[in-house]
CSV table of C-alpha atoms and ligand atoms in Angstrom, one decimal:
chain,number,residue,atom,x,y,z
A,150,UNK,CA,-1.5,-78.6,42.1
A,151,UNK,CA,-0.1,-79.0,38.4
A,152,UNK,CA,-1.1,-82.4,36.6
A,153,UNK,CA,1.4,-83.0,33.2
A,154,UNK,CA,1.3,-86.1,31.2
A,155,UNK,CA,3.5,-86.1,28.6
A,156,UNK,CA,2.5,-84.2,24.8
A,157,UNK,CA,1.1,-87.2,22.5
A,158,UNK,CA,3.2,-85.7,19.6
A,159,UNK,CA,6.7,-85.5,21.8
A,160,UNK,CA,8.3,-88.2,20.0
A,161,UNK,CA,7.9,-87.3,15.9
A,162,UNK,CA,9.8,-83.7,16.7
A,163,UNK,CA,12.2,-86.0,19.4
A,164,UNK,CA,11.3,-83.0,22.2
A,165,UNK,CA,11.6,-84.6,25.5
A,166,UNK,CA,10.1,-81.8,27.5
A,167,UNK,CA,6.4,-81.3,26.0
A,168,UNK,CA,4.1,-81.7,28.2
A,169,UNK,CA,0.5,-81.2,29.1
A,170,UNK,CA,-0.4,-79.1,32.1
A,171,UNK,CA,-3.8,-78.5,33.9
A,172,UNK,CA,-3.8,-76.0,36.8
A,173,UNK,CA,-5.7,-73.6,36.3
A,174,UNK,CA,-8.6,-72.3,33.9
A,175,UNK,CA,-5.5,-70.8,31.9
A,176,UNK,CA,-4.7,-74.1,31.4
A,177,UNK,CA,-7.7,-74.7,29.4
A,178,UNK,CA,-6.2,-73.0,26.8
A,179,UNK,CA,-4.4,-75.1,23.8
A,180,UNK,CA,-0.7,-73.2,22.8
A,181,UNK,CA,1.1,-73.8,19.5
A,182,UNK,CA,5.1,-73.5,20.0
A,183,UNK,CA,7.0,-73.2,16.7
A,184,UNK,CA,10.5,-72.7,17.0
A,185,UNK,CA,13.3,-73.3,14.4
A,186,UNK,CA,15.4,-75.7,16.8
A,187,UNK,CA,14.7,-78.0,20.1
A,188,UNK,CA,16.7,-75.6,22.3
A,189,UNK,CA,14.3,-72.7,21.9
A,190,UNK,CA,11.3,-75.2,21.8
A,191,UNK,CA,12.5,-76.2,25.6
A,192,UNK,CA,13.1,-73.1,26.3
A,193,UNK,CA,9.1,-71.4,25.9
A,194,UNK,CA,7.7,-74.9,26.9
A,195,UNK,CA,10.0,-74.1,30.0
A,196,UNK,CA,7.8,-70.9,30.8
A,197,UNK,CA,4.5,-71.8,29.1
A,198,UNK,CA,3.7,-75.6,30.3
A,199,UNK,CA,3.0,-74.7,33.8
A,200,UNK,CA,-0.2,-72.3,32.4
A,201,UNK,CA,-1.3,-73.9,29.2
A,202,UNK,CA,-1.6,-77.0,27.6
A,203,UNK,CA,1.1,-77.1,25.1
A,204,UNK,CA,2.0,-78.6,21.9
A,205,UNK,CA,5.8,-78.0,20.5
A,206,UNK,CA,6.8,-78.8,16.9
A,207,UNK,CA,10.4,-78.0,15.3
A,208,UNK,CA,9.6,-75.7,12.2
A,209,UNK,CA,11.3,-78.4,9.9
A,210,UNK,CA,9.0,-81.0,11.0
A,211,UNK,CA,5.2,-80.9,10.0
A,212,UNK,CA,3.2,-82.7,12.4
A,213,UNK,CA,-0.7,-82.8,12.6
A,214,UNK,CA,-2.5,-81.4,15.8
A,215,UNK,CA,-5.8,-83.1,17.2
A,216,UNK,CA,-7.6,-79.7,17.8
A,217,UNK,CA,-7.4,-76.7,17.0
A,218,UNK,CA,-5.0,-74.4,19.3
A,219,UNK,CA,-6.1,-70.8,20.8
A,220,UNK,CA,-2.4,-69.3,20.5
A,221,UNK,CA,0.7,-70.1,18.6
A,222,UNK,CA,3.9,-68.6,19.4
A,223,UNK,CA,6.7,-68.6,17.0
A,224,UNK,CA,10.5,-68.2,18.3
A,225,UNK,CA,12.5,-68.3,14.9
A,226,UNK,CA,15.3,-66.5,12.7
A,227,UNK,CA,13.4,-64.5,10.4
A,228,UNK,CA,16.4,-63.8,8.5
A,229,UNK,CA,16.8,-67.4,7.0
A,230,UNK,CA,15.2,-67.9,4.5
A,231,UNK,CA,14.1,-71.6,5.1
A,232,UNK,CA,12.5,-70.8,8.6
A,233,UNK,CA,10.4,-67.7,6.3
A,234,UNK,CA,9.2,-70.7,3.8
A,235,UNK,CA,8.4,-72.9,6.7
A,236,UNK,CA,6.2,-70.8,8.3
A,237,UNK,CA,5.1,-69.5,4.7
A,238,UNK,CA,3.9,-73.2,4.1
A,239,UNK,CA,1.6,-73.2,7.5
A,240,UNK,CA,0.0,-69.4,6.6
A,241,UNK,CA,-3.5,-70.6,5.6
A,242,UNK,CA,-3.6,-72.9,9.3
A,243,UNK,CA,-1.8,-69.9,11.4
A,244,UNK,CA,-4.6,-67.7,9.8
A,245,UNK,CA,-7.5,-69.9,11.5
A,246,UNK,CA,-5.8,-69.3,15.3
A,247,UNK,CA,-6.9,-65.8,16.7
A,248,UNK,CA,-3.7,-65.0,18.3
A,249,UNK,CA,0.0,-65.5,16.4
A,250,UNK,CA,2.5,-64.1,18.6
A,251,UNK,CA,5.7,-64.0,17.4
A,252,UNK,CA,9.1,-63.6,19.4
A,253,UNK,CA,11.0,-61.5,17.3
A,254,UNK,CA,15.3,-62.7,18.1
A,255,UNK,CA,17.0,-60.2,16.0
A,256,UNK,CA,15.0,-56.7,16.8
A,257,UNK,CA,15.5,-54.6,13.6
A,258,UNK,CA,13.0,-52.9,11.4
A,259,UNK,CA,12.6,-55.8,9.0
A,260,UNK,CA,12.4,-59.0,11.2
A,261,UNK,CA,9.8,-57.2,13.0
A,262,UNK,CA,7.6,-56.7,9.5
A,263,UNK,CA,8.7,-59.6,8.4
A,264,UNK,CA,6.9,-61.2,11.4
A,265,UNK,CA,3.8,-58.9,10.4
A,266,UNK,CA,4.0,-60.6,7.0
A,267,UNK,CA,4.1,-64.1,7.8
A,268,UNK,CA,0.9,-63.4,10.0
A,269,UNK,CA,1.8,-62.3,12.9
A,270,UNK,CA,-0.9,-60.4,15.7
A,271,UNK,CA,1.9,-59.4,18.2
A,272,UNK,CA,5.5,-59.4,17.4
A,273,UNK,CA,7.7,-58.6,20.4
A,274,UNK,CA,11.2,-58.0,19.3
A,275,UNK,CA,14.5,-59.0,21.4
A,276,UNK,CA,15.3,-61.3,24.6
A,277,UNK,CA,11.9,-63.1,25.7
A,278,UNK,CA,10.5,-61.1,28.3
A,279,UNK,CA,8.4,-64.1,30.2
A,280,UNK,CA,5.4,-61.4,31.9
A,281,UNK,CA,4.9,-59.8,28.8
A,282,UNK,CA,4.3,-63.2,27.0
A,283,UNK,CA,2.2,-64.6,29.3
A,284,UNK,CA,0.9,-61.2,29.6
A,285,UNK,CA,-0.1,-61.3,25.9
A,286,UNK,CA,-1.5,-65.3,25.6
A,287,UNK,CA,-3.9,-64.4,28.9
A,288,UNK,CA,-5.2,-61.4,27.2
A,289,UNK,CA,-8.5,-62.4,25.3
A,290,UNK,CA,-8.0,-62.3,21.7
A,291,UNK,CA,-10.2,-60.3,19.6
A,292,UNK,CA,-13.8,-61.5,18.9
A,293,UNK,CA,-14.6,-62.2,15.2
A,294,UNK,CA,-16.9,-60.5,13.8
A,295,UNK,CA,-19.3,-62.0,11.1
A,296,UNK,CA,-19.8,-60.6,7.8
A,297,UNK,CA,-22.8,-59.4,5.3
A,298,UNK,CA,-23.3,-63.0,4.8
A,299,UNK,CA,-23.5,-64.4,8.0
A,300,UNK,CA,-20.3,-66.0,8.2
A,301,UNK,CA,-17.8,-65.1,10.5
A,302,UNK,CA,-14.2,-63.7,9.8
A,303,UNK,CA,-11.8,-62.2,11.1
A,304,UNK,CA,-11.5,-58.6,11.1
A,305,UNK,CA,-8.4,-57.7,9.3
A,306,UNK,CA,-7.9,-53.7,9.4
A,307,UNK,CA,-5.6,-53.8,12.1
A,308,UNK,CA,-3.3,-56.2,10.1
A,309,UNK,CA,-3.7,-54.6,7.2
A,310,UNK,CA,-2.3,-51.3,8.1
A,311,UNK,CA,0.5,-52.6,10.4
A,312,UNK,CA,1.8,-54.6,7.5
A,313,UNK,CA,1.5,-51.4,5.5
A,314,UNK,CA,3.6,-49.5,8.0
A,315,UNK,CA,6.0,-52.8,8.3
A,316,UNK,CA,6.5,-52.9,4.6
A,317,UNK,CA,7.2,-49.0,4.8
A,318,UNK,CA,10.0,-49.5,7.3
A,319,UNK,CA,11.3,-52.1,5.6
A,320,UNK,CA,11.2,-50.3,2.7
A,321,UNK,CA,13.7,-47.6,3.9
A,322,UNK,CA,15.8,-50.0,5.9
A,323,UNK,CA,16.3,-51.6,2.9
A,324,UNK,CA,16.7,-48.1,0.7
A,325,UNK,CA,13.7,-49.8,-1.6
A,326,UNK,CA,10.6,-47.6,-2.9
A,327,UNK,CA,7.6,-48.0,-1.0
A,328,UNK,CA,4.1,-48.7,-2.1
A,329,UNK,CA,2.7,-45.1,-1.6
A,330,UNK,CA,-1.0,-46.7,-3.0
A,331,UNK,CA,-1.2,-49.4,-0.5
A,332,UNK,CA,-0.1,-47.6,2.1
A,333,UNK,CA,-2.8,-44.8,1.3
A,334,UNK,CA,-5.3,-47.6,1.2
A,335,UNK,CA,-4.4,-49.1,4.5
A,336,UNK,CA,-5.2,-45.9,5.5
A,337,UNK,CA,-8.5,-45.6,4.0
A,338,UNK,CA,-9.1,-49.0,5.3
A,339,UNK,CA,-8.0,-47.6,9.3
A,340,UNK,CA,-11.0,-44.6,8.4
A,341,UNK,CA,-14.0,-47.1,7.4
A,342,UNK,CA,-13.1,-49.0,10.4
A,343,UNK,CA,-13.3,-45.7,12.7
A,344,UNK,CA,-16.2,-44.5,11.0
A,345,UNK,CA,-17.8,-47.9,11.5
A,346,UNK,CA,-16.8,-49.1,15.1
A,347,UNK,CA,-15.6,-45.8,16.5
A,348,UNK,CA,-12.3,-44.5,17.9
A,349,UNK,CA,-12.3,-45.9,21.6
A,350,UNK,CA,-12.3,-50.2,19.7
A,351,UNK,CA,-9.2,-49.2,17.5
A,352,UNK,CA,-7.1,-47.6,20.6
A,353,UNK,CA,-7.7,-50.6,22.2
A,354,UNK,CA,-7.7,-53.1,19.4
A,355,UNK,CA,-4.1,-51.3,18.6
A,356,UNK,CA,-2.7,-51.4,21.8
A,357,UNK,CA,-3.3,-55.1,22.5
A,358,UNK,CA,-1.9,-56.1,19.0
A,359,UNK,CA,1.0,-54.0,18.6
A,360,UNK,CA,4.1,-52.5,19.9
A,361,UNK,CA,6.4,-49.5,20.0
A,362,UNK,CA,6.7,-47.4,16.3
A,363,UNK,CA,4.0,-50.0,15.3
A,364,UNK,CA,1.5,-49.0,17.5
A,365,UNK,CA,2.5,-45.6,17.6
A,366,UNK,CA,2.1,-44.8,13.7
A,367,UNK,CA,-1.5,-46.7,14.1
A,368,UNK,CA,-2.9,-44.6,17.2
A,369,UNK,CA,-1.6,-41.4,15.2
A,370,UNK,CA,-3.2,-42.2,12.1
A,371,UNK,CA,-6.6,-43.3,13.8
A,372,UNK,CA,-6.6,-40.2,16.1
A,373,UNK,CA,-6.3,-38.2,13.1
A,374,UNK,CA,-9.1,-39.8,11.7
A,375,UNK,CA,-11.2,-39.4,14.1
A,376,UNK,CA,-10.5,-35.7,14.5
A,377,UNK,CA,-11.1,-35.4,11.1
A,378,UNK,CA,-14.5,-36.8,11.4
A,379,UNK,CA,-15.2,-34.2,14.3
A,380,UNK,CA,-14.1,-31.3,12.5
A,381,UNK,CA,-16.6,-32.8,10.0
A,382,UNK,CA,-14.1,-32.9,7.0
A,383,UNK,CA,-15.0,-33.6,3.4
A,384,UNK,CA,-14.4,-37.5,2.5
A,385,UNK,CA,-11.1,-36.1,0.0
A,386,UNK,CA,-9.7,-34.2,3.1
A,387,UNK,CA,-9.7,-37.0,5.2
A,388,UNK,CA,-8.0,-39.0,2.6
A,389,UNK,CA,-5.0,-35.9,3.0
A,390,UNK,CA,-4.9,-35.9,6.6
A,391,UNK,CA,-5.1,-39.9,7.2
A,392,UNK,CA,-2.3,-40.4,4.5
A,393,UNK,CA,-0.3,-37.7,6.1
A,394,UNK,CA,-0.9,-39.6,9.2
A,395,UNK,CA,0.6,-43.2,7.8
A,396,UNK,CA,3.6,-41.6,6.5
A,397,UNK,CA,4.8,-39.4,9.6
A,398,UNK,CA,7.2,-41.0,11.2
A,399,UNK,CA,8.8,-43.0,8.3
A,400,UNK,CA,12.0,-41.7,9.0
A,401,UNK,CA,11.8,-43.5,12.2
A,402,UNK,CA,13.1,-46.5,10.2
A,403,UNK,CA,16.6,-45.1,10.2
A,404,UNK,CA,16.8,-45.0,14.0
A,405,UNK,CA,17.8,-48.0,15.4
A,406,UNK,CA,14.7,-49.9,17.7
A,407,UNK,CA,17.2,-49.9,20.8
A,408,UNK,CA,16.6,-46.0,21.0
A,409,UNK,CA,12.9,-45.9,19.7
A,410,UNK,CA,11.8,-48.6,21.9
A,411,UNK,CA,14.3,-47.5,25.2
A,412,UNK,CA,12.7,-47.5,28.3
A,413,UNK,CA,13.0,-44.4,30.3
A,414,UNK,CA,14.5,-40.7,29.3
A,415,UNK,CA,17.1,-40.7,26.9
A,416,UNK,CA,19.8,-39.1,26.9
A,417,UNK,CA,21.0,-35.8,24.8
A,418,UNK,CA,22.4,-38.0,21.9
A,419,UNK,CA,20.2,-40.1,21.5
A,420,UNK,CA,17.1,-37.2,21.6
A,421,UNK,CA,19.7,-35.7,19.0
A,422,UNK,CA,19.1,-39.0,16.6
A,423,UNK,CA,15.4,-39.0,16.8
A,424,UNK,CA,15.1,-35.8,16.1
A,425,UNK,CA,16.6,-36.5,13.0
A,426,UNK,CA,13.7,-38.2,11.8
A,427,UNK,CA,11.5,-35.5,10.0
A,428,UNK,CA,14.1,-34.4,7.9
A,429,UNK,CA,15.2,-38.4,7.2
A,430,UNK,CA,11.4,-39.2,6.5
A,431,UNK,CA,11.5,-36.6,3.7
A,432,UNK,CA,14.1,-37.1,2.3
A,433,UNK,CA,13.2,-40.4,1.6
A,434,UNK,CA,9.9,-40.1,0.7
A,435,UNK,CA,10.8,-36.8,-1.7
A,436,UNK,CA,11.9,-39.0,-4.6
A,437,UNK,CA,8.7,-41.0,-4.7
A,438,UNK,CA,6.1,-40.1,-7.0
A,439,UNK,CA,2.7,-40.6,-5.7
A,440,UNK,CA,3.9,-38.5,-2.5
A,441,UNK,CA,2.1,-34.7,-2.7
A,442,UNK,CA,4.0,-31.4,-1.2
A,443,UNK,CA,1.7,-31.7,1.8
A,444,UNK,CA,2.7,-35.3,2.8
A,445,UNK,CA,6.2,-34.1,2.6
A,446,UNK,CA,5.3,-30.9,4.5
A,447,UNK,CA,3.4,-32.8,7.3
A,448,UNK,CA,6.8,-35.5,7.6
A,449,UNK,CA,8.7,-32.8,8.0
A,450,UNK,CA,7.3,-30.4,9.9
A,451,UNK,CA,5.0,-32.5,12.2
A,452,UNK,CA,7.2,-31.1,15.1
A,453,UNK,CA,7.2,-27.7,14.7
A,454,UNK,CA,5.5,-25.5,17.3
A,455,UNK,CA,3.1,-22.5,16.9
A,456,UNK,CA,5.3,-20.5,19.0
A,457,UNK,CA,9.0,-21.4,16.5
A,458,UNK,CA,9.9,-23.8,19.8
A,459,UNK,CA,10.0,-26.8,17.3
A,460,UNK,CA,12.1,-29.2,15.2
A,461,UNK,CA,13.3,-29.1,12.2
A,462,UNK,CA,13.2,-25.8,10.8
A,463,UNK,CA,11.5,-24.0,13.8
A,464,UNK,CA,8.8,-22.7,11.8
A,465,UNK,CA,6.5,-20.3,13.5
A,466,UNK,CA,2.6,-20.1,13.1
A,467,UNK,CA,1.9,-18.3,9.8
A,468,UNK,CA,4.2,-21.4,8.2
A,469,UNK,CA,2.4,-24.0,9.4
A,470,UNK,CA,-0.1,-25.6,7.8
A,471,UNK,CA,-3.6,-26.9,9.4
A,472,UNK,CA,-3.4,-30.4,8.4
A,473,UNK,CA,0.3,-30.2,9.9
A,474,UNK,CA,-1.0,-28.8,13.1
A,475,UNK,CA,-3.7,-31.3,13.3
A,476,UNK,CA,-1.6,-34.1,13.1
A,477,UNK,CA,0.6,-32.6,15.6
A,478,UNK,CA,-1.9,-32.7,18.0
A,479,UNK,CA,-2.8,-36.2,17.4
A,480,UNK,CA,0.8,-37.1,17.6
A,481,UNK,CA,1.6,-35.9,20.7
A,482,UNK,CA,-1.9,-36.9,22.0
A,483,UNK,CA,-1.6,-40.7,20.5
A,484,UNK,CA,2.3,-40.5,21.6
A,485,UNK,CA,1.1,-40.1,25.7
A,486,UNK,CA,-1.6,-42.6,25.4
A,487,UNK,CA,0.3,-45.3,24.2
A,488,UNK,CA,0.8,-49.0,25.8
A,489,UNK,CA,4.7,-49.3,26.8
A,490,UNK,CA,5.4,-52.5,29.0
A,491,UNK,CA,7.9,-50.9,31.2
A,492,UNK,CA,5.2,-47.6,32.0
A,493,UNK,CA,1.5,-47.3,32.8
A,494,UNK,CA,-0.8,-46.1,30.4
A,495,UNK,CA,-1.9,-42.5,30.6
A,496,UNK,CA,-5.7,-41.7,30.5
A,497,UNK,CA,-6.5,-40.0,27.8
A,498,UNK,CA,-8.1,-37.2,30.2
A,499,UNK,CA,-4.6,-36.5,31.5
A,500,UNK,CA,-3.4,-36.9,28.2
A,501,UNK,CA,-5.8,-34.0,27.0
A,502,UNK,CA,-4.8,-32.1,30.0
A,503,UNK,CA,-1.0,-32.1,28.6
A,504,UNK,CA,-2.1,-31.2,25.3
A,505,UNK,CA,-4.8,-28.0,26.8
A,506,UNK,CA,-1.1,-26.8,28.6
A,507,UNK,CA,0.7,-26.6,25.7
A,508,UNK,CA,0.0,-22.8,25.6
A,509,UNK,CA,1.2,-20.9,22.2
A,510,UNK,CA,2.2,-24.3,20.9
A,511,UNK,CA,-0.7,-25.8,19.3
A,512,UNK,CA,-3.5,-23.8,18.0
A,513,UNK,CA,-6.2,-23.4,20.8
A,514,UNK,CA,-9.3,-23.7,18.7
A,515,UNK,CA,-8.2,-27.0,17.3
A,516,UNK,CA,-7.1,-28.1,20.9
A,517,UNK,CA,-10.5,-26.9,22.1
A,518,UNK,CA,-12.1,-28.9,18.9
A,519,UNK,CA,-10.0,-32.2,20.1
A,520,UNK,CA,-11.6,-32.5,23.6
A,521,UNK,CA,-14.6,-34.4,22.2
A,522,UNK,CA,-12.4,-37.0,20.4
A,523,UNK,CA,-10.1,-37.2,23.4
A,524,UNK,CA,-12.2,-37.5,26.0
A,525,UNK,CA,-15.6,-38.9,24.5
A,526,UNK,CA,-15.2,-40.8,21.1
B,1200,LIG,FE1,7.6,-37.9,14.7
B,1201,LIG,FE1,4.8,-39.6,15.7
């Protein structure tokens, strides 16, 4: 049985369809809808109303809630500028809710870190896909944690780094330099975290928040570090292998999101484009300064097999170097692990199973090395 009355705050955005629901516990929970015109608003109140309480407000209208809401989604063009400053202009309130999901209309590289930018926890690029949104506002949002001083805060690593690796894409979308230091740093922030809290709370942390290249470039770069802290390396070669691990797949930003996000096999020209990425990544990244011949190596070499059966340059064993062949192994490992809507999740003990088959491809004391952080950490 669903119970609406109609939204207090309908009449100052001049919304007719806002309306309160109670039917279930889910509708305990208090949604923010921002969208940049009433259409859209209608739209998501359309498929949220009848499992939250909802509160709609037009981006160009400011209007005051009475509590304080658990989720806000955001359906907006990120391109236009006056929609950016609107949402810039609510930042420090959107900070206080634990879950900002953003529905991401036009699904390129930069709308997607754009939405990272302004704040957001989830940005889901493209048509709204309704399970996957409710999907994503049932899931509990993280818990905060509290800090040396008692008070609590939220935990920022995870948006940290993917606004690092958004600001990266959109770097080389826009054929702008990057910021090789912060994205280092985001790094180094990704390896506290794992050192603190452990690998198994940053897989899953990571797979709640984020999506596609996103979430792929942040498993990668905490496996890594975590297999660096098996293999017991010193603090300065982590640093290598974990900024190796940020950069990898930069020159996934030339590949449009329709291929890297495609559900299902694809087909020989598009496996031709992707594979185009190593060599795109480097030569990017090749003019920056900042960027060491071993970042450059690993981008374009991370895969290339043991046995010459890789890509680009089908190197063979003796030309491969180990922090290359580590982070190919956490690649493919954090690549079969990953949360795709349209797939179920692998375990990671089949996931190691794949890896322990890929005979004469990867080197077998390092695979051997890998069970522990694939199986226990
Ligand atoms: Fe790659
Ligand atoms: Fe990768």
């Amino acid at each position: 049985m669903v119970e609406r009355t109609p939204l207090r705050i309908r009449d100052r955005f001049g919304y007719e369809n806002a309306q309160v629901s109670r039917s279930t516990e889910a509708a305990f929970m208090f949604v923010h809808v921002l969208a940049d015109d009433a259409a859209k608003l209608s739209d998501l109140c359309g498929i949220l109303d009848r499992r939250f309480r909802v509160a709609a407000e037009r981006l160009d209208v400011d209007v005051k809630l009475s509590e304080a809401p658990h989720a806000v989604v955001v359906r907006a063009d990120l391109r236009v500028v006056k929609n950016i400053a609107a949402l810039k202009k609510r930042s420090a309130r959107m900070a206080k809710i634990p879950k900002r999901i953003f529905l991401v209309e036009e699904p390129s590289h930069v709308c997607i870190s754009q939405a990272y930018a302004l704040g957001a926890t989830l940005a889901l690029p493209g048509a709204i896909n309704q399970s996957k949104l409710l999907a994503a506002l049932a899931n509990p949002a993280e818990p905060e944690r509290a800090s040396p001083n008692g008070e609590p805060h939220q935990d920022n690593a995870v948006e940290v780094a993917a606004a690092a690796i958004g600001s990266m894409f959109t770097a080389v979308s826009l054929g702008e330099p990057i910021d090789v230091t912060g994205t280092k740093e985001a790094g180094g922030q990704i390896a506290d975290r794992i050192t603190e809290r452990g690998l198994n709370e940053w897989l899953t942390t990571v797979r709640r928040h984020h999506e596609g290249t996103y979430q792929h470039c942040l498993l990668v770069t905490g496996v890594a570090v975590d297999f660096g802290l098996r293999l017991g390396l010193r603090r300065s070669d982590l640093e290598r292998l974990h900024s190796a691990a940020m950069f990898h797949d930069i020159g996934k930003a030339t590949i449009p999101l329709a291929i890297l996000d495609k559900p299902g096999r694809l087909d020989v020209d598009e496996r031709t484009l992707i594979e185009t990425h190593p060599v795109a990544g480097y030569d990017f990244l090749k003019a920056h300064t900042g960027v060491s011949a071993e970042i450059l190596d690993a981008v374009r070499h991370h895969h290339e097999y043991l046995d010459g059966s890789g890509y680009p340059d089908a190197l063979c064993a003796e030309s491969i170097a180990d922090i290359v062949r580590m982070l190919t192994i956490s690649d493919i490992f954090a690549a079969l692990i990953e949360h795709r809507h349209y797939k179920p999740t692998m375990r990671r003990a089949e996931a190691y199973d794949i890896l322990s088959r890929m005979q004469g491809k990867l080197e077998k004391a390092l695979v051997a090395a890998f069970k522990e952080v694939a199986l226990t950490r």
